[in-house]
Short mmCIF file of C-alpha atoms in Angstrom, two decimals:
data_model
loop_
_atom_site.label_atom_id
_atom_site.label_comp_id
_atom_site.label_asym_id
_atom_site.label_seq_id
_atom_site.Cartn_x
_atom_site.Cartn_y
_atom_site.Cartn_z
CA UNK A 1107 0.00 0.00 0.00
CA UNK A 1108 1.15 3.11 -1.26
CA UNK A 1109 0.69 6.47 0.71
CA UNK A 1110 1.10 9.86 -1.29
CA UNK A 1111 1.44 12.85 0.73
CA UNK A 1112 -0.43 15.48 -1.27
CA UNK A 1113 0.96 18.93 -1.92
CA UNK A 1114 -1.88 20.95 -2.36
CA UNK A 1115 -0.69 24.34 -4.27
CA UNK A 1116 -2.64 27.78 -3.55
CA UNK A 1117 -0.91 31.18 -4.53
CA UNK A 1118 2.29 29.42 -4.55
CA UNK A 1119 1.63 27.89 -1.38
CA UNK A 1120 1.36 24.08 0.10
CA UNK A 1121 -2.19 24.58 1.67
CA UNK A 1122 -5.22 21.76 2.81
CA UNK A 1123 -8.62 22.81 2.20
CA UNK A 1124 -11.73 21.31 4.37
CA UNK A 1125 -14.23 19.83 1.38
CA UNK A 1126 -13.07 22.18 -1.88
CA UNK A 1127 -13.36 24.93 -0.05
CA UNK A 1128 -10.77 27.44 -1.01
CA UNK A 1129 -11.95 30.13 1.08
CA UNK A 1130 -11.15 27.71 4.03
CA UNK A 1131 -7.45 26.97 3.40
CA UNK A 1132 -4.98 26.45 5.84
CA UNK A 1133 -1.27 26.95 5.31
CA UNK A 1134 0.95 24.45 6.23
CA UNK A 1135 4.42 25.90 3.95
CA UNK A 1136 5.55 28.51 2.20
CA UNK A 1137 8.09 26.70 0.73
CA UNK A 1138 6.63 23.56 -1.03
CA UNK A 1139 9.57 22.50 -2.56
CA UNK A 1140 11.31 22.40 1.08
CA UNK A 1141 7.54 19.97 1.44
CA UNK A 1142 8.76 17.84 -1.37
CA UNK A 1143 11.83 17.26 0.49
CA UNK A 1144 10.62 16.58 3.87
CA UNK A 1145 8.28 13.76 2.52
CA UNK A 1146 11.06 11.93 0.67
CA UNK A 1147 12.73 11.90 3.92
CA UNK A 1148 10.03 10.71 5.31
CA UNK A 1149 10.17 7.97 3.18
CA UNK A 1150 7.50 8.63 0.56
CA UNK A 1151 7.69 6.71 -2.46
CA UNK A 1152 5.22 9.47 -4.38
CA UNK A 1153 3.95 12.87 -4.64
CA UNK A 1154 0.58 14.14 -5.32
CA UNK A 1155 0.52 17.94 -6.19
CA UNK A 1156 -2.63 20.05 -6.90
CA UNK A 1157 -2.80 22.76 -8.45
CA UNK A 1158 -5.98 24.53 -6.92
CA UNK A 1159 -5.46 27.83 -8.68
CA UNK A 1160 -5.66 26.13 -12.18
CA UNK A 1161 -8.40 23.63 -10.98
CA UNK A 1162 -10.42 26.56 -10.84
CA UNK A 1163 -9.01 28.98 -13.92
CA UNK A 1164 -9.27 25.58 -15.92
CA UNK A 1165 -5.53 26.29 -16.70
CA UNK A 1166 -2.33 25.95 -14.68
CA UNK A 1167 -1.19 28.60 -12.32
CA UNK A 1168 0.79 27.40 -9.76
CA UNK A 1169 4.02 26.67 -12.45
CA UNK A 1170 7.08 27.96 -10.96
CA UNK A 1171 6.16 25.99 -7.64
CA UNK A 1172 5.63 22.81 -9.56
CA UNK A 1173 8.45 23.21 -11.08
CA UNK A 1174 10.41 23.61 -7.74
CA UNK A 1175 9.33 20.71 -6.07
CA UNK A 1176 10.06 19.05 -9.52
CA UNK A 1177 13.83 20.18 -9.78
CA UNK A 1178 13.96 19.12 -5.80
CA UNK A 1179 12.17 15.73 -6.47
CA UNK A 1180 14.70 14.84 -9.64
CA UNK A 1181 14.17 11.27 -10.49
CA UNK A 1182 13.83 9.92 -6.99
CA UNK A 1183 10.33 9.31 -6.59
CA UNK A 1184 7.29 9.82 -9.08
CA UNK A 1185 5.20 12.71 -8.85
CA UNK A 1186 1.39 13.00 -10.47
CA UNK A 1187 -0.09 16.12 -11.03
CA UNK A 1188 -3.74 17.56 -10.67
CA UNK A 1189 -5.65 20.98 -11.59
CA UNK A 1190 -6.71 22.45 -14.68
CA UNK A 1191 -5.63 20.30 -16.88
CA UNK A 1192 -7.91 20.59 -19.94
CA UNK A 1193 -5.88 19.70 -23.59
CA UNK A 1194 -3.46 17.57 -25.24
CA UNK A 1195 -0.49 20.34 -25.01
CA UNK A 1196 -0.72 21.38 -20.96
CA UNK A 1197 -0.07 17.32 -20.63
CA UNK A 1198 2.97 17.00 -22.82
CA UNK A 1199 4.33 20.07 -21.00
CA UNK A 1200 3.39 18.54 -17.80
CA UNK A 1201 5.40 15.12 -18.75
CA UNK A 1202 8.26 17.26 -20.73
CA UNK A 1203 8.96 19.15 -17.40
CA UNK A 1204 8.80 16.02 -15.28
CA UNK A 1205 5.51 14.92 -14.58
CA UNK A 1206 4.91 11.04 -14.32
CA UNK A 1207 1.27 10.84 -14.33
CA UNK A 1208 -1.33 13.79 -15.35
CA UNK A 1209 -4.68 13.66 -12.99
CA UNK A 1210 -7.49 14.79 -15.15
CA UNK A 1211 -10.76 15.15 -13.29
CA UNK A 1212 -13.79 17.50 -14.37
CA UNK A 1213 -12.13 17.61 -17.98
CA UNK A 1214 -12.90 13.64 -18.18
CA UNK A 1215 -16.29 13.84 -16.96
CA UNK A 1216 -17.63 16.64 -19.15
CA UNK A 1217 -15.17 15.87 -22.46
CA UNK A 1218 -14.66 12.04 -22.76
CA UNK A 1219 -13.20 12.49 -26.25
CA UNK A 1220 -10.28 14.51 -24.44
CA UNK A 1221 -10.04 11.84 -21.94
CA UNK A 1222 -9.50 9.01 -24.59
CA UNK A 1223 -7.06 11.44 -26.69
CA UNK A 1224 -5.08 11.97 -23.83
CA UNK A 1225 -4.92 8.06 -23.12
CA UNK A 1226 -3.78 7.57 -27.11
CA UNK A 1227 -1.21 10.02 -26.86
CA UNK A 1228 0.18 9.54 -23.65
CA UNK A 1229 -0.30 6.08 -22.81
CA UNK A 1230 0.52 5.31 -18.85
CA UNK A 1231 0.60 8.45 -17.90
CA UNK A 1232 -2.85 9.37 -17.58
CA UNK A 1233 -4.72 8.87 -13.88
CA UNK A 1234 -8.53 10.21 -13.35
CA UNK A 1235 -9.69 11.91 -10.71
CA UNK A 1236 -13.12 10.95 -9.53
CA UNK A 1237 -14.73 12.89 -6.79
CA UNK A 1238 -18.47 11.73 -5.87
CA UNK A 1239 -20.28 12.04 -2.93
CA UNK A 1240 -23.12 9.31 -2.38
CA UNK A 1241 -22.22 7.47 -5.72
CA UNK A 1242 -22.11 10.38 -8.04
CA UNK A 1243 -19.60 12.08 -9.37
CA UNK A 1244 -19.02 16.13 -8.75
CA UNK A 1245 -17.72 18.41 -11.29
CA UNK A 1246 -15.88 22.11 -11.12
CA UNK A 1247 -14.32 21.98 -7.97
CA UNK A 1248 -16.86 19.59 -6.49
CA UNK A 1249 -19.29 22.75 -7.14
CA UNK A 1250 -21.74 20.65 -9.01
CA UNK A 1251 -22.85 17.64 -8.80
CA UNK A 1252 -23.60 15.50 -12.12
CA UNK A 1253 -25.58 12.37 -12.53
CA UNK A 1254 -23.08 10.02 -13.65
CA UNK A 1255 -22.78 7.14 -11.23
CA UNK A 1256 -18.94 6.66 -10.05
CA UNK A 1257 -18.42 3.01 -11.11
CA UNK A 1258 -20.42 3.81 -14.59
CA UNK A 1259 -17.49 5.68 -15.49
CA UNK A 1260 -14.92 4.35 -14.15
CA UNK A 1261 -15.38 1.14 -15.99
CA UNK A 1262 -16.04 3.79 -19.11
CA UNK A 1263 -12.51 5.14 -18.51
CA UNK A 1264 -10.95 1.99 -17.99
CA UNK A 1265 -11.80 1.39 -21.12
CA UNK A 1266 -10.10 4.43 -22.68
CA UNK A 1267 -6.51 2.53 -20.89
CA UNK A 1268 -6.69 5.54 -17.86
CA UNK A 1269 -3.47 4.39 -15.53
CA UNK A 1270 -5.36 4.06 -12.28
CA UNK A 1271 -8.33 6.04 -10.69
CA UNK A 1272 -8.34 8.10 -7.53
CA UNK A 1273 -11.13 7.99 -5.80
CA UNK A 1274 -11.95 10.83 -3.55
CA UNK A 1275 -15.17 10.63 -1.51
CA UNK A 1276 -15.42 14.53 -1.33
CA UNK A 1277 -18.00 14.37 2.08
CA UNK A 1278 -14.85 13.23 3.97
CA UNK A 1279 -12.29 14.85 2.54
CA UNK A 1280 -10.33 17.28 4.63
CA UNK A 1281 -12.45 16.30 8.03
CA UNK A 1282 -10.26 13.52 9.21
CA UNK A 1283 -13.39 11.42 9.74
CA UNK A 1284 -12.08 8.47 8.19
CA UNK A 1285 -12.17 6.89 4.48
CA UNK A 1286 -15.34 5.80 2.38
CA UNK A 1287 -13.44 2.52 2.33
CA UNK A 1288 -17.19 0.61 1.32
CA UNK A 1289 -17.13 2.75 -1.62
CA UNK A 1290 -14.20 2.84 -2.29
CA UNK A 1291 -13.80 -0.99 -2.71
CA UNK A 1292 -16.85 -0.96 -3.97
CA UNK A 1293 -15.41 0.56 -6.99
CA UNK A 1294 -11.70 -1.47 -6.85
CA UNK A 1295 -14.16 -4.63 -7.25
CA UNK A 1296 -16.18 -3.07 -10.16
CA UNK A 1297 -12.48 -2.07 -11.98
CA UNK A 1298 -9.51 -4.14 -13.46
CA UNK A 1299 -7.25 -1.04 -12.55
CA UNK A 1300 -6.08 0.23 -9.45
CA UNK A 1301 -7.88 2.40 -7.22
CA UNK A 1302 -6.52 5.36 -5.03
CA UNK A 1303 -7.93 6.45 -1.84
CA UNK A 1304 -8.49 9.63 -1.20
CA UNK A 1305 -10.59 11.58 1.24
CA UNK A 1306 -10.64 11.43 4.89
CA UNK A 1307 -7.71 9.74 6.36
CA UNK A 1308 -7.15 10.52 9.64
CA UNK A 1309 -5.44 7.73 11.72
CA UNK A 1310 -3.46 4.84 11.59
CA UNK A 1311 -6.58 2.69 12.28
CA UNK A 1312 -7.19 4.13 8.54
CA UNK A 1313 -4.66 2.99 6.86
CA UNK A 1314 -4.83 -0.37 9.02
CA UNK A 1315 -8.29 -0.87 6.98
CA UNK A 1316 -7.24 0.04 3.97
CA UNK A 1317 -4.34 -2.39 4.04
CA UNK A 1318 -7.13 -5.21 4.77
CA UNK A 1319 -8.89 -4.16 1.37
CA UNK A 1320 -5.79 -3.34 -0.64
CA UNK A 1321 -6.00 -7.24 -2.41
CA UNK A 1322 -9.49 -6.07 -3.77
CA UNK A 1323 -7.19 -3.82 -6.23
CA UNK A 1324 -6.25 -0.32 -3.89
CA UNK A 1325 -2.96 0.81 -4.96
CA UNK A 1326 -2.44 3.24 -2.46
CA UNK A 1327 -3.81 6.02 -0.53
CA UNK A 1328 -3.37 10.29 -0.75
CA UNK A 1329 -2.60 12.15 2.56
CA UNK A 1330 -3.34 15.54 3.37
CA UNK A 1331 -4.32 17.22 6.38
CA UNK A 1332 -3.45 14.31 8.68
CA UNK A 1333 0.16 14.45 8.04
CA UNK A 1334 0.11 18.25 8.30
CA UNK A 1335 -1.18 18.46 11.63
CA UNK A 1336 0.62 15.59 12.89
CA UNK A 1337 -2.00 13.52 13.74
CA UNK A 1338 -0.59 10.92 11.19
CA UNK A 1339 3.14 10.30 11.43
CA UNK A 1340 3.90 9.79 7.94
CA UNK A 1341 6.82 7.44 8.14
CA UNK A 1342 5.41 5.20 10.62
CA UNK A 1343 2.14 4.74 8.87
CA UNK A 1344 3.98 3.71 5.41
CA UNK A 1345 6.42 1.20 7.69
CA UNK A 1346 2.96 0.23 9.11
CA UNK A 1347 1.47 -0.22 5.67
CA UNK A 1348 4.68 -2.89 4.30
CA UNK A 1349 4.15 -4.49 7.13
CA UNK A 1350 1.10 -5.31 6.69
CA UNK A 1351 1.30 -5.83 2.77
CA UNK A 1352 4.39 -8.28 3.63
CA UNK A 1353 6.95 -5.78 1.72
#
């Protein structure tokens, strides 16, 4: 089991929202490449950034501190990238610059044909982002909600060749309250392709249940908040989590 810290990017800085909210963002750095850093010491073994500014412009914004944490990062560790990512071009720059995998959420959901371009062109590299609260899947920011059902597409886009799928259940995320781990293998079971947990991990005992679920196909797990406020020591919970995989 995998656990990837997340870098969430705001202004330049590594913030956490509570539910999407980006007028409730805490800041944890103002350094995230310094972030990147720590969590490699820590003993992560990948990086998720977002880019929160150009999840909402619909284009990048947050560039020169991606590409910080990028020229700190090297060729160490892997690091996927989220947050207004919307054509064929802002990918290729994203992967020329250092990117491993491109996260494409609302982009997927409401242009499909972009979603199975991207797969063609950049086969691999592409992960989607699927955010749905009760079993359907929210758009812009988790602003609206659609009424695609979450395992409807995400067989859909397994079909397209998409990497893996993070799965974010966006009622939890940010509030420490523990993961949607029913839905969430709910939807490893539905899927040939790994799953990614995200949303809501607050505790060891999290990642403890995760771990019991990870042979129904969950690759891993995103960390926010929890590892910010210390109420999740990082490197212990990943030792935790080879333990119990038997790594």
């Amino acid at each position: 089991m995998l656990l990837i810290p997340a870098i969430d990017l705001k202004d330049g800085h590594c913030v956490r929202l509570k539910q999407g909210d980006m007028d409730d963002a805490t800041v944890f750095s103002e350094e995230p490449a310094a972030m990147a850093r720590h969590w490699i010491e820590q003993g992560a073994r990948r990086l998720h950034l977002v880019d929160l500014n150009g999840a909402f412009a619909g284009k990048p914004k947050n560039e020169a501190a991606i590409k910080a944490i990028l020229q700190e990062v090297g060729n160490e560790i892997p690091v996927q990238l989220g947050g207004g990512i919307r054509d064929l071009d802002t990918i290729e720059r994203c992967l020329d610059d250092g990117i491993s995998y491109v996260i494409i959420g609302t982009a997927a959901v409401k242009n499909p044909g972009f979603l199975h371009d991207a797969c063609g062109a950049f086969p691999g590299h592409i992960i989607v982002g699927l955010d749905a609260k009760d079993g359907k899947v929210a758009v812009d920011g988790w602003s609206k909600l659609t009424g695609h059902d979450v395992i409807d597409l995400g067989k859909k886009f397994e079909d397209y060749g998409v990497e893996s799928i993070i799965y974010t259940d966006i009622g939890r995320d940010g509030m420490l309250n523990g993961v949607n781990i029913e839905a969430t293998v709910k939807l490893a079971q539905a899927l040939r392709i790994p799953v990614i947990a995200s949303g809501g991990i607050g505790s060891i005992d999290d990642i403890t249940k995760l771990c019991a679920v990870e042979a129904e196909g969950i690759e891993g797990a995103i960390t926010g908040r929890a590892i910010y406020e210390g109420k999740l020591d990082f490197a212990k919970a990943q030792a935790e989590a080879d333990k119990l995989s038997g790594k």
